[in-house]
XYZ file of C-alpha atoms in Angstrom:
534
model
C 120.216 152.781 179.139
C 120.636 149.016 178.902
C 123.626 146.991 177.709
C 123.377 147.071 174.167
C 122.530 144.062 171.860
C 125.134 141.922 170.581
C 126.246 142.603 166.766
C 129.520 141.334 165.088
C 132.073 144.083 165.044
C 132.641 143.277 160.564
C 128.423 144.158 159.987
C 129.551 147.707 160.649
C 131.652 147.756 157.650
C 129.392 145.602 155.601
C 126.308 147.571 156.298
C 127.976 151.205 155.351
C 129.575 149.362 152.189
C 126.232 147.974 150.998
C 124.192 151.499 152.196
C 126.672 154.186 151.785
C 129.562 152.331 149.254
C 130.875 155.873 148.281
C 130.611 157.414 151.110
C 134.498 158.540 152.935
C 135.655 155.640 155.315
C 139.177 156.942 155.548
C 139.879 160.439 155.001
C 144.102 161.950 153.982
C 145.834 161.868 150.761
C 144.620 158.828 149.566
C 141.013 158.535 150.429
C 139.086 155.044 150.333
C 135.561 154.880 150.376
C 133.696 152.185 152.477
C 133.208 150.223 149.247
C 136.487 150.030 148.576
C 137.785 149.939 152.331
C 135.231 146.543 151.982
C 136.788 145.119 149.274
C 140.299 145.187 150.422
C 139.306 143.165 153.548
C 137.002 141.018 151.342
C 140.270 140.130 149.245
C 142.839 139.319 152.525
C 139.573 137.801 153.861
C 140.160 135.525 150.230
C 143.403 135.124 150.370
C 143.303 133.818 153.940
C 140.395 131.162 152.905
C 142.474 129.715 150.107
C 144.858 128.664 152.079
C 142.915 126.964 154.905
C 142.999 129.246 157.609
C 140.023 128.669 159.439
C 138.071 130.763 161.491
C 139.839 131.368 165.194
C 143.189 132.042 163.803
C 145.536 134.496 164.040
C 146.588 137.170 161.672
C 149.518 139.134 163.027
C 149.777 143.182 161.322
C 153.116 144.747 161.610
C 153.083 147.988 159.645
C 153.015 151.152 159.411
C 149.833 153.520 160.300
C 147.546 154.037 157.059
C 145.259 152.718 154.527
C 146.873 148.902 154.194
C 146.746 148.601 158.357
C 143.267 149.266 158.700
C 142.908 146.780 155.573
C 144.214 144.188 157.350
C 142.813 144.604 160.243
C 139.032 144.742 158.642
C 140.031 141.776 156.568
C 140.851 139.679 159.623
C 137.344 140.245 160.786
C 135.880 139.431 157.565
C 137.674 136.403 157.521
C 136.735 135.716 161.411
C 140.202 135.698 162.224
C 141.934 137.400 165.486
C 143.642 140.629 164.176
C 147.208 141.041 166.403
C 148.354 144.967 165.888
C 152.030 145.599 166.770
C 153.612 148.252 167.470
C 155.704 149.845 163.905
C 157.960 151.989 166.221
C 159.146 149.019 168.433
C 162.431 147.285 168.086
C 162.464 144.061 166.205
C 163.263 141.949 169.445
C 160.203 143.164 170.834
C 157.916 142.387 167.564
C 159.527 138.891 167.813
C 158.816 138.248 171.240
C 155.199 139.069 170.481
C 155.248 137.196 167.724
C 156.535 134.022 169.555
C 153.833 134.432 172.348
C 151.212 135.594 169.748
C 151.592 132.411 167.479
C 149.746 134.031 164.542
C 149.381 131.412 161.229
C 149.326 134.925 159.029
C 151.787 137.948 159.580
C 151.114 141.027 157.193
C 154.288 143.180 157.207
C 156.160 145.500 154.786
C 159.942 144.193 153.935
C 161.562 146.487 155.412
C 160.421 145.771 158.714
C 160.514 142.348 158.461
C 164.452 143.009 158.095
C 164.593 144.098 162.052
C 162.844 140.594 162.564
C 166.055 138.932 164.567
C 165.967 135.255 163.417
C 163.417 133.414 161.111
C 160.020 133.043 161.402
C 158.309 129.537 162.344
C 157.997 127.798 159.027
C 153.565 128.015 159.998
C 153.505 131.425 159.602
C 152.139 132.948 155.605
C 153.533 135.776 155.109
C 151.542 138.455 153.241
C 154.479 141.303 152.125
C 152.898 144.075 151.298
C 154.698 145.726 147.684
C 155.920 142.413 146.205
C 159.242 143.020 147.103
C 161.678 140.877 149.623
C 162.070 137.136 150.122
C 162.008 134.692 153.064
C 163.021 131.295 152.168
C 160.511 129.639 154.746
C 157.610 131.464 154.209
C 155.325 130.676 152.377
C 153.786 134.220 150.821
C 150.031 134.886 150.471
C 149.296 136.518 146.652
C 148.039 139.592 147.743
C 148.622 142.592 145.370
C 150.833 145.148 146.360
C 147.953 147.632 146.363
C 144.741 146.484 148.087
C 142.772 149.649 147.422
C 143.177 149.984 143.755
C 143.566 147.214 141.241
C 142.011 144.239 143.109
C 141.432 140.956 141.240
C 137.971 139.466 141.571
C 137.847 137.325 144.627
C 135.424 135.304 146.501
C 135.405 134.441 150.314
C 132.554 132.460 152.997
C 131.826 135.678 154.755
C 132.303 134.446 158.298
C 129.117 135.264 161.006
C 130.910 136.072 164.244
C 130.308 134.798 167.669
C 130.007 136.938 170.900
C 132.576 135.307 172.312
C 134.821 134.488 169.260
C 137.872 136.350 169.811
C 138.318 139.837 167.704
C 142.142 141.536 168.527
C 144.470 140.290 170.559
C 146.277 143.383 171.881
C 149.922 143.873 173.897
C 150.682 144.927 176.656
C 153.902 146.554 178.631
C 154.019 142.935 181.663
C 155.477 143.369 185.087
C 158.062 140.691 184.439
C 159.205 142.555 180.866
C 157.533 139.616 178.649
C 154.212 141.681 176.885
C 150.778 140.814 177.736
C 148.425 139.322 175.187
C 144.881 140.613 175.913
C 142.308 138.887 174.319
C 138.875 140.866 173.361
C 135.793 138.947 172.044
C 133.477 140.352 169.529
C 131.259 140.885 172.297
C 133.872 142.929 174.250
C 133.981 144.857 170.981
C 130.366 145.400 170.951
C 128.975 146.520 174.499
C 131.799 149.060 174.341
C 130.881 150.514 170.667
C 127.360 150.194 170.960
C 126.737 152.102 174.124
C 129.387 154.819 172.985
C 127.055 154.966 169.799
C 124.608 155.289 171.924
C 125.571 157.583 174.668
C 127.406 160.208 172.112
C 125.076 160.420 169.286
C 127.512 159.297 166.836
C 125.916 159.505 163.235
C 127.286 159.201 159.668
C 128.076 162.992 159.465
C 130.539 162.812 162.101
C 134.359 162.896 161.369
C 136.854 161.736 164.078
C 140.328 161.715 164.416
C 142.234 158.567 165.145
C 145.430 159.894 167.094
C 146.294 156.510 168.973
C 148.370 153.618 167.495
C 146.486 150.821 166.028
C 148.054 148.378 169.016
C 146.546 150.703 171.675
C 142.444 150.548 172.744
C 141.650 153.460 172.064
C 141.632 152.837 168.068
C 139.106 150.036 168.481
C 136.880 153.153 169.243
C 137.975 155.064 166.127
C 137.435 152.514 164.177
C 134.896 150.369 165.139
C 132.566 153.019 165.730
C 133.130 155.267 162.723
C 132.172 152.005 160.212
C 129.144 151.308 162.473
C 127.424 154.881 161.904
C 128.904 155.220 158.498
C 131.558 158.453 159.728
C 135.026 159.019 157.933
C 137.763 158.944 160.123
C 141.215 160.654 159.698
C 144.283 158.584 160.243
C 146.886 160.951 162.094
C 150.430 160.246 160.419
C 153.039 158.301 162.852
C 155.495 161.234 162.248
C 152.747 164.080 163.385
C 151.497 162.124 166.655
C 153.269 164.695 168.725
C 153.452 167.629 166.220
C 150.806 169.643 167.437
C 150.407 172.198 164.222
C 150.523 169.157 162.066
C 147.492 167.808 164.212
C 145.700 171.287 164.331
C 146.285 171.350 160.461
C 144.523 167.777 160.001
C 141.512 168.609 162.283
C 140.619 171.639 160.651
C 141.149 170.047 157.140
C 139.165 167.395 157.506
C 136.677 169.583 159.753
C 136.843 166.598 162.634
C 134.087 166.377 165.131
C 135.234 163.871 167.659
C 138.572 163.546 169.034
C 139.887 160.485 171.139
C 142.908 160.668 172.570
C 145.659 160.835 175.720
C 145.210 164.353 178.011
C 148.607 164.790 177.235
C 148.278 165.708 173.617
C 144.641 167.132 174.003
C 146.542 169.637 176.373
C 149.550 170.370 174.116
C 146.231 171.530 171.778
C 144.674 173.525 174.040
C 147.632 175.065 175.189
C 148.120 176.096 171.354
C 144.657 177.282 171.259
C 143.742 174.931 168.994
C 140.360 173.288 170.135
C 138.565 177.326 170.630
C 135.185 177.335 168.554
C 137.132 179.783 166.515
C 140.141 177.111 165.253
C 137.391 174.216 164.926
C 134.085 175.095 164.854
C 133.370 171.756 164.086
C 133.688 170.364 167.192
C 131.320 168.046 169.179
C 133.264 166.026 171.480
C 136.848 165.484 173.249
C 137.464 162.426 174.814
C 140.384 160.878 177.067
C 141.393 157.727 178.777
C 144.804 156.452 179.364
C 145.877 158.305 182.035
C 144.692 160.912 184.948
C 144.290 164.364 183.128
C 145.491 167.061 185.600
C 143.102 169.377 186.872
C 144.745 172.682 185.526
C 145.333 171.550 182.645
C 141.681 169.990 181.999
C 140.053 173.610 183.597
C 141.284 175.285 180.213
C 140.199 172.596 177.879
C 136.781 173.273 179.624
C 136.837 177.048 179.173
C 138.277 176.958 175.346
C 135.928 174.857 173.975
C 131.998 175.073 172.656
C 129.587 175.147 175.460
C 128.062 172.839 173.208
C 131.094 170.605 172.627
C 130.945 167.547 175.184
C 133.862 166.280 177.319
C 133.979 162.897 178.351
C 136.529 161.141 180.967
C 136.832 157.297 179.809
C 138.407 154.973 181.918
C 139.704 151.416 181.535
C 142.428 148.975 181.029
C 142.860 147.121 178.025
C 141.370 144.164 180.160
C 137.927 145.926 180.037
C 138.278 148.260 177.670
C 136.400 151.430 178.695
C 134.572 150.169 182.113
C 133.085 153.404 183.257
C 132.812 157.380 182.040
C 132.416 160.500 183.423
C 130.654 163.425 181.741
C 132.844 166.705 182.525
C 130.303 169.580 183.370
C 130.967 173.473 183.820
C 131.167 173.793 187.424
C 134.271 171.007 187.142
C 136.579 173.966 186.998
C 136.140 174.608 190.242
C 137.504 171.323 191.535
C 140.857 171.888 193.092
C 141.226 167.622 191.637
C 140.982 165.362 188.911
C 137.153 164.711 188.009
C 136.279 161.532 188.649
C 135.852 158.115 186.284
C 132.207 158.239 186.796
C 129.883 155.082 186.673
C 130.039 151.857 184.954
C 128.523 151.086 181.771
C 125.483 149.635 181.473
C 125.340 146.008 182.208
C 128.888 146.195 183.815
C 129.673 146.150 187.564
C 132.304 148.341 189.564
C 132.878 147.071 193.321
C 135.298 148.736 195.568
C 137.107 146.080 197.579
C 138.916 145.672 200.795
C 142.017 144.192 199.423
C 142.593 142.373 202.622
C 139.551 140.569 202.840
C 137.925 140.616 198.801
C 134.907 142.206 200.343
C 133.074 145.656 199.145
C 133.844 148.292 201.782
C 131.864 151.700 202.523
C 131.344 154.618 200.261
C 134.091 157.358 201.001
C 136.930 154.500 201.550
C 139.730 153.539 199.051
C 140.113 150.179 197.944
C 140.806 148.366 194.719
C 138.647 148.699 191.847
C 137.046 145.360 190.472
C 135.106 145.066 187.286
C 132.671 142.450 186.527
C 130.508 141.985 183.533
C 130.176 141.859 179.882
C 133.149 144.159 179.204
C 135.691 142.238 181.329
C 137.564 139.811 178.254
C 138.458 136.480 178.184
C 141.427 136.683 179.486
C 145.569 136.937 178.080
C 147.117 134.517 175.850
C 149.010 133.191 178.257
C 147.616 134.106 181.631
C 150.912 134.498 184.638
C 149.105 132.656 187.224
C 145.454 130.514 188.032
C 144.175 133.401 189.863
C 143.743 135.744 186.761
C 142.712 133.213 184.979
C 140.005 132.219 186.766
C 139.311 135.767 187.680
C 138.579 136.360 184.332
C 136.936 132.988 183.312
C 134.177 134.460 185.393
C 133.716 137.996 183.914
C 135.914 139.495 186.647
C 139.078 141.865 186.662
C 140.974 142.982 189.585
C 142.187 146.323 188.173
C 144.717 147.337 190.851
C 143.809 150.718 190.862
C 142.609 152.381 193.949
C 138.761 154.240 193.960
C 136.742 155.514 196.072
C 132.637 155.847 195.884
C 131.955 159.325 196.205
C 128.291 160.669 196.212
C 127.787 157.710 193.300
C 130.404 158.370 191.858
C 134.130 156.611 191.374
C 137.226 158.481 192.375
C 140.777 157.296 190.846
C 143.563 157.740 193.573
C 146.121 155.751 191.675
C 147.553 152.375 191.795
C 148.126 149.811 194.305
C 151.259 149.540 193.555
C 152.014 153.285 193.597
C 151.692 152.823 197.546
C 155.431 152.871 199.088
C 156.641 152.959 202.780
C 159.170 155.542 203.303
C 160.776 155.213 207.107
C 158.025 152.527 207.992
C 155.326 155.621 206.894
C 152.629 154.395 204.207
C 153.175 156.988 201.473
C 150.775 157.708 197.974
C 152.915 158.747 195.103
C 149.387 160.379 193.905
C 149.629 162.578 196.654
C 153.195 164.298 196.319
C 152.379 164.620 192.512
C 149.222 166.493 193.608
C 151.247 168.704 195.593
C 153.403 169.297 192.521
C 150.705 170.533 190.504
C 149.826 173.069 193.352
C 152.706 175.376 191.511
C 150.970 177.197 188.566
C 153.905 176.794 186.246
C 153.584 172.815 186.828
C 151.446 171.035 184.052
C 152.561 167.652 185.343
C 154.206 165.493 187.221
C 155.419 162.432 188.052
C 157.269 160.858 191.362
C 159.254 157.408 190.845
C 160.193 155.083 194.093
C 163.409 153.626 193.673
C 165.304 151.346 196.414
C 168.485 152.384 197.392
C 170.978 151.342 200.270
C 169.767 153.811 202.426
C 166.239 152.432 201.451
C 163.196 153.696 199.216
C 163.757 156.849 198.026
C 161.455 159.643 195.597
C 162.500 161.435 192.803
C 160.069 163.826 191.080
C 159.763 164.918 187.547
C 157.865 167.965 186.266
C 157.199 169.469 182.765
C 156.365 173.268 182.980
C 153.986 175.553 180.943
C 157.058 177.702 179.974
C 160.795 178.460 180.557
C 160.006 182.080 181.509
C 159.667 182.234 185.240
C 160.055 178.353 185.274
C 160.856 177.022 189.052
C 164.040 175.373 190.235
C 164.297 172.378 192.237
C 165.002 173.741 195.453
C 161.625 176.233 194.835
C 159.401 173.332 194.030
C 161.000 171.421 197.191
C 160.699 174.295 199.715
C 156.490 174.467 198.586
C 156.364 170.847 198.924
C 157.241 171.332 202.887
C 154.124 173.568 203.161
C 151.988 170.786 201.995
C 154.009 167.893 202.775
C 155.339 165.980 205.960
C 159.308 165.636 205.350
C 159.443 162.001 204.733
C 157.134 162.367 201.803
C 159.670 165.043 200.269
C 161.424 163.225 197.273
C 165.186 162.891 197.464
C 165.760 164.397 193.858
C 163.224 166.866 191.298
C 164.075 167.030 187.789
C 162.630 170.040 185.469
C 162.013 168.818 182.267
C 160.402 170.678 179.484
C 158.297 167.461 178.853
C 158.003 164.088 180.270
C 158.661 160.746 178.069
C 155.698 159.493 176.286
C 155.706 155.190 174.845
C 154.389 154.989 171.661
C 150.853 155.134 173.113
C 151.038 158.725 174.479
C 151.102 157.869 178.003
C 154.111 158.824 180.397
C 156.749 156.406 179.774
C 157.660 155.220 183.182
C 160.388 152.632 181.912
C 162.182 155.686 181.041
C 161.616 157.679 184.204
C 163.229 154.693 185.918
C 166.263 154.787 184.357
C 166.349 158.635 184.362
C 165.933 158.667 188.152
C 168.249 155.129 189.127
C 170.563 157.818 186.893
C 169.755 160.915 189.008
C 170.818 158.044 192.428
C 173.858 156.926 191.008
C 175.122 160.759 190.118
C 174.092 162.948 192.367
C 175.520 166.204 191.604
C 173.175 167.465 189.519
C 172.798 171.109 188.924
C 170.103 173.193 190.969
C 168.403 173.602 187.830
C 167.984 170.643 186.618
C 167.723 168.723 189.712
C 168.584 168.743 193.781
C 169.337 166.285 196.302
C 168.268 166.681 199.761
């Protein structure tokens, strides 16, 4: 297969609005066909016009998942505009930081969460307030209606021809020095990505996917971006149901869903239910995942409860490439006693496997850190920390810091790079002691945290279990540990939990793990139970 040909991101909508107007773009209580989905972006797409905004802006969206988000976001395309997604569930601090680094000249936001806001806007920014109601003295308001989808006035816009390398989303991310990341993706990013998944997964107008992830997290641009391309419906899972699994099982046999996108986390909260057998969704085509390693006994019944003829994919990526390389899961994976691998690059895209010492590829069969080169690699953050990423990426190249190996043509994920510690002047992977977790069949996952301390780096371990009956303690996960484990790899606390944090994107919250085990340091005397120290 070869890279796919360029196409701007908006002709998906505009296509399926001019050859299938009443066909379902969004499915839930409020439906909105692509026509109409069209002519709510055509109108922001308007609005944004009138007031000068030119093309290469930024339009900032800070509300709640649903029909006016994806609005917005489809009417900053139209209007060839930058669409910046943040986060509805983060505290207003965060949102403003964002919004400092972000620098949008158009922020669409509901009043009540413009109340968190702490401090005033810069007087550049047009505010359009979505319901009519609420005030800000120096901000100028856009006259959008309250509802896009019903009711809209006439309105004319320049439809705006994108660019392949015009910039599409700006996205956020969590940065090492607690300021967020700005991650720029071009239309082109956009493209390769969605074309080849068109492609690969014979997406076509009849299909129905679920969007589970936040609209500030990748994985939507898949949702989507795709869906409008083929001419699919997609159903929006509610904010409030992202973790409530019935409430999700209830949605994807509803709306009879045939591809689902999401973290391994919540796909195995399903399966565990029994939710994704032929017999609960017989419509069923494809899971997908990215975002995190999806561990191997957890995956093994996902394969065995779903359709032989339902297709499993392993996507893997940062933000700063979007999905680089895939895996397809086959049969004979449940027999692997580890993760599957993350496959082979897209086409068109490059995946070496360097010696971090010397930037040079090394052998097949030897770690080293993954680096991505090509089309999918974008231009770059906002704001880049230092010259070396941004000339990295000024030349299609991204240093992912995670650590691979080539295996029989194939990549293997074996972490991070910085998920290597030395305990007592011994090179240790935190990869490897969670492994050893999972080797106790009531463990679903797990999770070890370095932390410095005066006696010097020191482990604690978290695990979730399948089940409180015949759940393990501490000192029984410890004392298996030691049959697999050399004694400075033990950690110095484990805490049981019945599940581990998730951020708003699904993935393990490791912020929060932190704290939990600086916590677990500080006190010590907590109960076998719970946790142990050694």
């Amino acid at each position: 297969m070869n890279e796919p040909t360029f196409f701007p991101v908006i002709d998906g909508l505009r296509e399926s609005a001019s050859h299938t107007p009443d066909a379902i773009a969004i499915l839930g209580n409020a439906p909105v066909t692509y026509k109409e989905l069209h002519a709510s972006a055509c109108c922001i797409a308007a609005r944004v016009q009138a007031e000068g905004i030119a093309p290469g802006a930024r339009l900032a969206i800070w509300l709640r998942k649903g029909n006016h988000a994806v609005s917005a976001i489809w009417g900053a395309l139209e209007a060839g505009l930058a669409y910046v997604p943040l986060d509805p569930g983060q505290p207003g601090e965060r949102a403003m930081r964002i919004l400092q680094e972000a620098q949008p000249e158009v922020l669409v936001i509901t009043p009540d969460l413009l109340s968190h806001l702490p401090g005033a806007l810069p007087d550049s920014v047009k505010l359009v307030l979505l319901s009519g109601a609420g005030t800000c003295d120096n901000n100028p308001q856009l006259p959008v209606p309250a509802d896009w989808i019903s009711d809209l006035p006439p309105t004319k816009h320049l439809p705006f021809d994108a660019t392949p390398d015009a910039i599409a989303a700006v996205l956020f991310t969590s940065g090492s020095t607690g300021t967020p990341k700005g991650v720029q993706m071009s239309c082109r990013n956009l493209a390769t990505f969605i074309g080849w998944a068109i492609e690969e997964l014979g997406l076509g107008q009849d299909d129905v996917f679920a969007n589970h992830a936040s609209f500030h997290f990748d994985l939507s641009t898949f949702d989507l971006f795709a869906a409008a391309h083929v001419g699919a419906s997609v159903w929006l899972v509610p904010t409030p149901d992202q973790s409530n699994i019935i409430a999700i099982a209830d949605g994807l046999k509803k709306h009879a869903v045939t591809t689902i996108y999401a973290v391994p986390s919540i796909l195995t909260m399903l399966t565990r239910a029994g939710q994704l057998s032929p017999e609960m969704l017989p419509s069923l085509r494809r899971v997908l995942f990215a975002g995190e390693v999806f561990p191997i006994q957890s995956l093994r019944k996902l394969i065995t409860q779903v359709s032989d003829k339902c297709d499993l994919y392993n996507f893997y990526g940062p933000t700063e490439t979007n999905v680089c390389t895939y895996y397809k899961v086959r049969q004979e994976d449940v027999y692997r006693d580890t993760s599957v691998p993350i496959g082979q690059p897209l086409p068109g895209q490059t995946a070496l496997v360097i010696d971090p010492k010397t930037d040079q590829p090394i052998a097949n069969g030897i770690k080293g850190e993954l680096v991505i080169e090509g089309s999918l690699v974008t231009p770059g953050y906002l704001n880049p920390p230092n010259d070396r990423i941004r000339k990295a990426h000024a030349s299609g190249r991204h240093p992912t810091g995670d650590v691979v190996s080539r295996e029989d043509d194939v990549l293997v994920y074996h972490g991070r790079t910085d998920r290597i510690v030395k305990i007592q002047g011994n090179r240790v992977e935190l990869g490897e002691i969670e492994a050893a977790l999972l080797h106790h069949k009531q463990v679903r996952q797990s999770v070890v945290v370095p932390l410095q301390s005066p006696r010097g780096a020191e482990l604690v371990a978290f695990v979730a279990c399948d089940t409180d009956e015949n759940k393990p303690g501490a000192l029984d996960l410890l004392n298996e540990l030691r049959e697999y484990l050399p004694r400075y790899m033990l950690p110095k606390h484990v805490k049981i939990m019945p599940a581990l944090p998730r951020t708003s994107n699904g993935k393990t919250d490791f912020v929060h793990l932190k704290r939990i085990a600086e916590d677990s340091l500080i006190h010590p005397d907590l109960s076998p139970r719970e946790g142990v120290p050694l």
